[in-house]
mmCIF file of N, CA and C in Angstrom:
data_model
loop_
_atom_site.group_PDB
_atom_site.id
_atom_site.type_symbol
_atom_site.label_atom_id
_atom_site.label_comp_id
_atom_site.label_asym_id
_atom_site.label_seq_id
_atom_site.Cartn_x
_atom_site.Cartn_y
_atom_site.Cartn_z
ATOM 1 N N MET A 1 8.322 204.838 328.781
ATOM 2 C CA MET A 1 7.647 203.561 328.883
ATOM 3 C C MET A 1 6.513 203.618 329.909
ATOM 4 N N ARG A 2 6.435 204.680 330.680
ATOM 5 C CA ARG A 2 5.384 204.762 331.701
ATOM 6 C C ARG A 2 4.000 204.836 331.090
ATOM 7 N N SER A 3 3.857 205.654 330.042
ATOM 8 C CA SER A 3 2.537 205.818 329.429
ATOM 9 C C SER A 3 2.693 206.400 328.029
ATOM 10 N N ARG A 4 1.582 206.392 327.303
ATOM 11 C CA ARG A 4 1.619 206.993 325.969
ATOM 12 C C ARG A 4 1.847 208.497 326.061
ATOM 13 N N ALA A 5 1.289 209.108 327.092
ATOM 14 C CA ALA A 5 1.478 210.551 327.263
ATOM 15 C C ALA A 5 2.948 210.881 327.509
ATOM 16 N N ALA A 6 3.615 210.066 328.300
ATOM 17 C CA ALA A 6 5.045 210.283 328.550
ATOM 18 C C ALA A 6 5.850 210.066 327.272
ATOM 19 N N GLN A 7 5.476 209.071 326.477
ATOM 20 C CA GLN A 7 6.168 208.816 325.209
ATOM 21 C C GLN A 7 5.944 209.980 324.247
ATOM 22 N N ARG A 8 4.717 210.503 324.203
ATOM 23 C CA ARG A 8 4.414 211.656 323.358
ATOM 24 C C ARG A 8 5.212 212.882 323.808
ATOM 25 N N ALA A 9 5.327 213.085 325.109
ATOM 26 C CA ALA A 9 6.101 214.215 325.637
ATOM 27 C C ALA A 9 7.572 214.079 325.255
ATOM 28 N N PHE A 10 8.091 212.854 325.305
ATOM 29 C CA PHE A 10 9.483 212.633 324.900
ATOM 30 C C PHE A 10 9.652 212.933 323.415
ATOM 31 N N ALA A 11 8.717 212.467 322.599
ATOM 32 C CA ALA A 11 8.779 212.743 321.157
ATOM 33 C C ALA A 11 8.713 214.245 320.901
ATOM 34 N N ASP A 12 7.861 214.953 321.637
ATOM 35 C CA ASP A 12 7.758 216.402 321.470
ATOM 36 C C ASP A 12 9.066 217.107 321.845
ATOM 37 N N SER A 13 9.785 216.526 322.787
ATOM 38 C CA SER A 13 11.066 217.141 323.173
ATOM 39 C C SER A 13 12.115 216.989 322.079
ATOM 40 N N LEU A 14 11.899 216.049 321.158
ATOM 41 C CA LEU A 14 12.839 215.843 320.056
ATOM 42 C C LEU A 14 12.535 216.727 318.850
ATOM 43 N N ARG A 15 11.371 217.343 318.811
ATOM 44 C CA ARG A 15 10.976 218.153 317.647
ATOM 45 C C ARG A 15 11.956 219.283 317.337
ATOM 46 N N PRO A 16 12.551 219.961 318.312
ATOM 47 C CA PRO A 16 13.485 221.054 317.983
ATOM 48 C C PRO A 16 14.818 220.591 317.375
ATOM 49 N N VAL A 17 15.097 219.300 317.394
ATOM 50 C CA VAL A 17 16.354 218.805 316.829
ATOM 51 C C VAL A 17 16.331 219.033 315.316
ATOM 52 N N PRO A 18 17.241 219.860 314.804
ATOM 53 C CA PRO A 18 17.178 220.217 313.380
ATOM 54 C C PRO A 18 17.535 219.071 312.426
ATOM 55 N N LEU A 19 18.246 218.075 312.877
ATOM 56 C CA LEU A 19 18.657 216.981 311.999
ATOM 57 C C LEU A 19 17.572 215.921 311.824
ATOM 58 N N LEU A 20 16.486 216.035 312.567
ATOM 59 C CA LEU A 20 15.453 215.014 312.570
ATOM 60 C C LEU A 20 14.190 215.543 311.880
ATOM 61 N N PRO A 21 13.828 214.958 310.720
ATOM 62 C CA PRO A 21 12.598 215.396 310.050
ATOM 63 C C PRO A 21 11.374 215.133 310.933
ATOM 64 N N THR A 22 10.361 215.961 310.809
ATOM 65 C CA THR A 22 9.163 215.870 311.642
ATOM 66 C C THR A 22 8.511 214.499 311.562
ATOM 67 N N ARG A 23 8.490 213.895 310.380
ATOM 68 C CA ARG A 23 7.827 212.593 310.231
ATOM 69 C C ARG A 23 8.576 211.461 310.936
ATOM 70 N N LEU A 24 9.835 211.691 311.303
ATOM 71 C CA LEU A 24 10.629 210.661 311.972
ATOM 72 C C LEU A 24 10.743 210.854 313.481
ATOM 73 N N VAL A 25 10.102 211.899 314.015
ATOM 74 C CA VAL A 25 10.234 212.187 315.446
ATOM 75 C C VAL A 25 9.655 211.051 316.292
ATOM 76 N N ALA A 26 8.424 210.623 316.013
ATOM 77 C CA ALA A 26 7.792 209.565 316.823
ATOM 78 C C ALA A 26 8.548 208.238 316.706
ATOM 79 N N PRO A 27 8.918 207.784 315.474
ATOM 80 C CA PRO A 27 9.694 206.543 315.397
ATOM 81 C C PRO A 27 11.059 206.640 316.079
ATOM 82 N N ALA A 28 11.698 207.794 315.997
ATOM 83 C CA ALA A 28 12.999 207.964 316.656
ATOM 84 C C ALA A 28 12.849 207.896 318.173
ATOM 85 N N ALA A 29 11.799 208.508 318.702
ATOM 86 C CA ALA A 29 11.560 208.450 320.145
ATOM 87 C C ALA A 29 11.308 207.016 320.586
ATOM 88 N N LEU A 30 10.544 206.280 319.803
ATOM 89 C CA LEU A 30 10.275 204.878 320.128
ATOM 90 C C LEU A 30 11.556 204.039 320.055
ATOM 91 N N ALA A 31 12.380 204.292 319.046
ATOM 92 C CA ALA A 31 13.639 203.550 318.904
ATOM 93 C C ALA A 31 14.589 203.831 320.062
ATOM 94 N N VAL A 32 14.669 205.088 320.484
ATOM 95 C CA VAL A 32 15.538 205.437 321.614
ATOM 96 C C VAL A 32 15.043 204.757 322.884
ATOM 97 N N THR A 33 13.733 204.777 323.102
ATOM 98 C CA THR A 33 13.163 204.138 324.280
ATOM 99 C C THR A 33 13.450 202.640 324.278
ATOM 100 N N ALA A 34 13.256 201.989 323.133
ATOM 101 C CA ALA A 34 13.520 200.547 323.028
ATOM 102 C C ALA A 34 14.998 200.239 323.231
ATOM 103 N N ALA A 35 15.862 201.058 322.668
ATOM 104 C CA ALA A 35 17.306 200.838 322.828
ATOM 105 C C ALA A 35 17.730 200.985 324.286
ATOM 106 N N GLU A 36 17.201 201.993 324.949
ATOM 107 C CA GLU A 36 17.548 202.173 326.363
ATOM 108 C C GLU A 36 17.061 201.007 327.208
ATOM 109 N N ALA A 37 15.853 200.528 326.935
ATOM 110 C CA ALA A 37 15.329 199.370 327.675
ATOM 111 C C ALA A 37 16.188 198.138 327.411
ATOM 112 N N GLY A 38 16.605 197.954 326.156
ATOM 113 C CA GLY A 38 17.461 196.817 325.815
ATOM 114 C C GLY A 38 18.806 196.877 326.514
ATOM 115 N N ILE A 39 19.367 198.071 326.607
ATOM 116 C CA ILE A 39 20.656 198.222 327.295
ATOM 117 C C ILE A 39 20.514 197.887 328.774
ATOM 118 N N VAL A 40 19.468 198.389 329.400
ATOM 119 C CA VAL A 40 19.257 198.115 330.820
ATOM 120 C C VAL A 40 19.067 196.616 331.058
ATOM 121 N N LEU A 41 18.245 195.972 330.231
ATOM 122 C CA LEU A 41 18.021 194.530 330.386
ATOM 123 C C LEU A 41 19.300 193.731 330.114
ATOM 124 N N GLY A 42 20.051 194.134 329.098
ATOM 125 C CA GLY A 42 21.294 193.437 328.779
ATOM 126 C C GLY A 42 22.331 193.567 329.881
ATOM 127 N N LEU A 43 22.466 194.761 330.431
ATOM 128 C CA LEU A 43 23.412 194.942 331.530
ATOM 129 C C LEU A 43 22.989 194.154 332.761
ATOM 130 N N GLY A 44 21.699 194.170 333.040
ATOM 131 C CA GLY A 44 21.200 193.397 334.186
ATOM 132 C C GLY A 44 21.458 191.915 334.012
ATOM 133 N N TRP A 45 21.228 191.410 332.812
ATOM 134 C CA TRP A 45 21.472 190.001 332.526
ATOM 135 C C TRP A 45 22.965 189.676 332.666
ATOM 136 N N SER A 46 23.817 190.556 332.181
ATOM 137 C CA SER A 46 25.265 190.326 332.265
ATOM 138 C C SER A 46 25.746 190.314 333.712
ATOM 139 N N VAL A 47 25.256 191.238 334.514
ATOM 140 C CA VAL A 47 25.636 191.274 335.921
ATOM 141 C C VAL A 47 25.165 190.008 336.625
ATOM 142 N N ALA A 48 23.938 189.588 336.339
ATOM 143 C CA ALA A 48 23.416 188.355 336.946
ATOM 144 C C ALA A 48 24.262 187.157 336.537
ATOM 145 N N ALA A 49 24.703 187.126 335.284
ATOM 146 C CA ALA A 49 25.514 186.012 334.805
ATOM 147 C C ALA A 49 26.867 185.971 335.515
ATOM 148 N N VAL A 50 27.482 187.119 335.692
ATOM 149 C CA VAL A 50 28.791 187.161 336.360
ATOM 150 C C VAL A 50 28.645 186.787 337.827
ATOM 151 N N VAL A 51 27.630 187.327 338.481
ATOM 152 C CA VAL A 51 27.418 187.017 339.893
ATOM 153 C C VAL A 51 27.142 185.531 340.088
ATOM 154 N N ALA A 52 26.370 184.942 339.171
ATOM 155 C CA ALA A 52 26.048 183.519 339.276
ATOM 156 C C ALA A 52 27.233 182.637 338.888
ATOM 157 N N GLY A 53 28.229 183.222 338.233
ATOM 158 C CA GLY A 53 29.416 182.461 337.846
ATOM 159 C C GLY A 53 29.204 181.587 336.635
ATOM 160 N N TRP A 54 28.254 181.961 335.783
ATOM 161 C CA TRP A 54 28.001 181.164 334.585
ATOM 162 C C TRP A 54 29.230 181.165 333.695
ATOM 163 N N ALA A 55 29.572 179.996 333.192
ATOM 164 C CA ALA A 55 30.789 179.832 332.393
ATOM 165 C C ALA A 55 30.756 180.671 331.124
ATOM 166 N N THR A 56 29.602 180.830 330.501
ATOM 167 C CA THR A 56 29.551 181.595 329.259
ATOM 168 C C THR A 56 29.854 183.062 329.492
ATOM 169 N N ALA A 57 29.599 183.552 330.692
ATOM 170 C CA ALA A 57 29.888 184.953 330.987
ATOM 171 C C ALA A 57 31.374 185.168 331.236
ATOM 172 N N ARG A 58 32.077 184.135 331.670
ATOM 173 C CA ARG A 58 33.499 184.287 332.004
ATOM 174 C C ARG A 58 34.388 183.386 331.165
ATOM 175 N N ALA A 59 33.904 182.930 330.042
ATOM 176 C CA ALA A 59 34.691 182.018 329.210
ATOM 177 C C ALA A 59 35.907 182.744 328.651
ATOM 178 N N GLY A 60 37.008 182.100 328.685
ATOM 179 C CA GLY A 60 38.243 182.642 328.145
ATOM 180 C C GLY A 60 38.817 181.665 327.136
ATOM 181 N N PRO A 61 40.063 181.850 326.761
ATOM 182 C CA PRO A 61 40.679 180.916 325.819
ATOM 183 C C PRO A 61 40.821 179.540 326.463
ATOM 184 N N PRO A 62 40.756 178.491 325.676
ATOM 185 C CA PRO A 62 40.879 177.145 326.249
ATOM 186 C C PRO A 62 42.269 176.930 326.838
ATOM 187 N N SER A 63 42.324 176.171 327.907
ATOM 188 C CA SER A 63 43.615 175.857 328.506
ATOM 189 C C SER A 63 44.167 174.585 327.863
ATOM 190 N N CYS A 64 45.441 174.313 328.079
ATOM 191 C CA CYS A 64 46.063 173.128 327.480
ATOM 192 C C CYS A 64 45.452 171.845 328.021
ATOM 193 N N SER A 65 44.962 171.864 329.245
ATOM 194 C CA SER A 65 44.389 170.629 329.798
ATOM 195 C C SER A 65 43.077 170.280 329.114
ATOM 196 N N SER A 66 42.369 171.281 328.582
ATOM 197 C CA SER A 66 41.108 170.963 327.919
ATOM 198 C C SER A 66 41.293 170.743 326.428
ATOM 199 N N SER A 67 42.436 171.139 325.893
ATOM 200 C CA SER A 67 42.679 170.967 324.468
ATOM 201 C C SER A 67 44.145 170.584 324.248
ATOM 202 N N PRO A 68 44.450 169.294 324.181
ATOM 203 C CA PRO A 68 45.846 168.889 323.998
ATOM 204 C C PRO A 68 46.485 169.404 322.721
ATOM 205 N N ALA A 69 45.695 169.734 321.733
ATOM 206 C CA ALA A 69 46.242 170.193 320.466
ATOM 207 C C ALA A 69 47.014 171.503 320.626
ATOM 208 N N CYS A 70 46.641 172.330 321.598
ATOM 209 C CA CYS A 70 47.333 173.610 321.748
ATOM 210 C C CYS A 70 48.697 173.434 322.428
ATOM 211 N N CYS A 71 48.931 172.289 323.056
ATOM 212 C CA CYS A 71 50.200 172.066 323.752
ATOM 213 C C CYS A 71 51.196 171.273 322.915
ATOM 214 N N SER A 72 50.732 170.653 321.861
ATOM 215 C CA SER A 72 51.635 169.832 321.059
ATOM 216 C C SER A 72 52.552 170.706 320.235
ATOM 217 N N PRO A 73 53.798 170.274 320.063
ATOM 218 C CA PRO A 73 54.747 171.059 319.265
ATOM 219 C C PRO A 73 54.319 171.100 317.806
ATOM 220 N N SER A 74 54.619 172.204 317.157
ATOM 221 C CA SER A 74 54.241 172.352 315.742
ATOM 222 C C SER A 74 55.310 171.795 314.843
#
């Protein structure tokens, strides 16, 4: 992600991989870069959510006090 030259160098490093056709080297390098960036951003967001104590990050099953239907006999 630093520069096009760095992205090209990464793509060139994938050329020796025998399972990857030559025409797919550049798109595969771009996909790997995007996936890695997404993972880093997602993990950062998740850590921020837990640290902030956001309910959606720590939501669990409803308790009986919030849902009387789960406490009533069947």
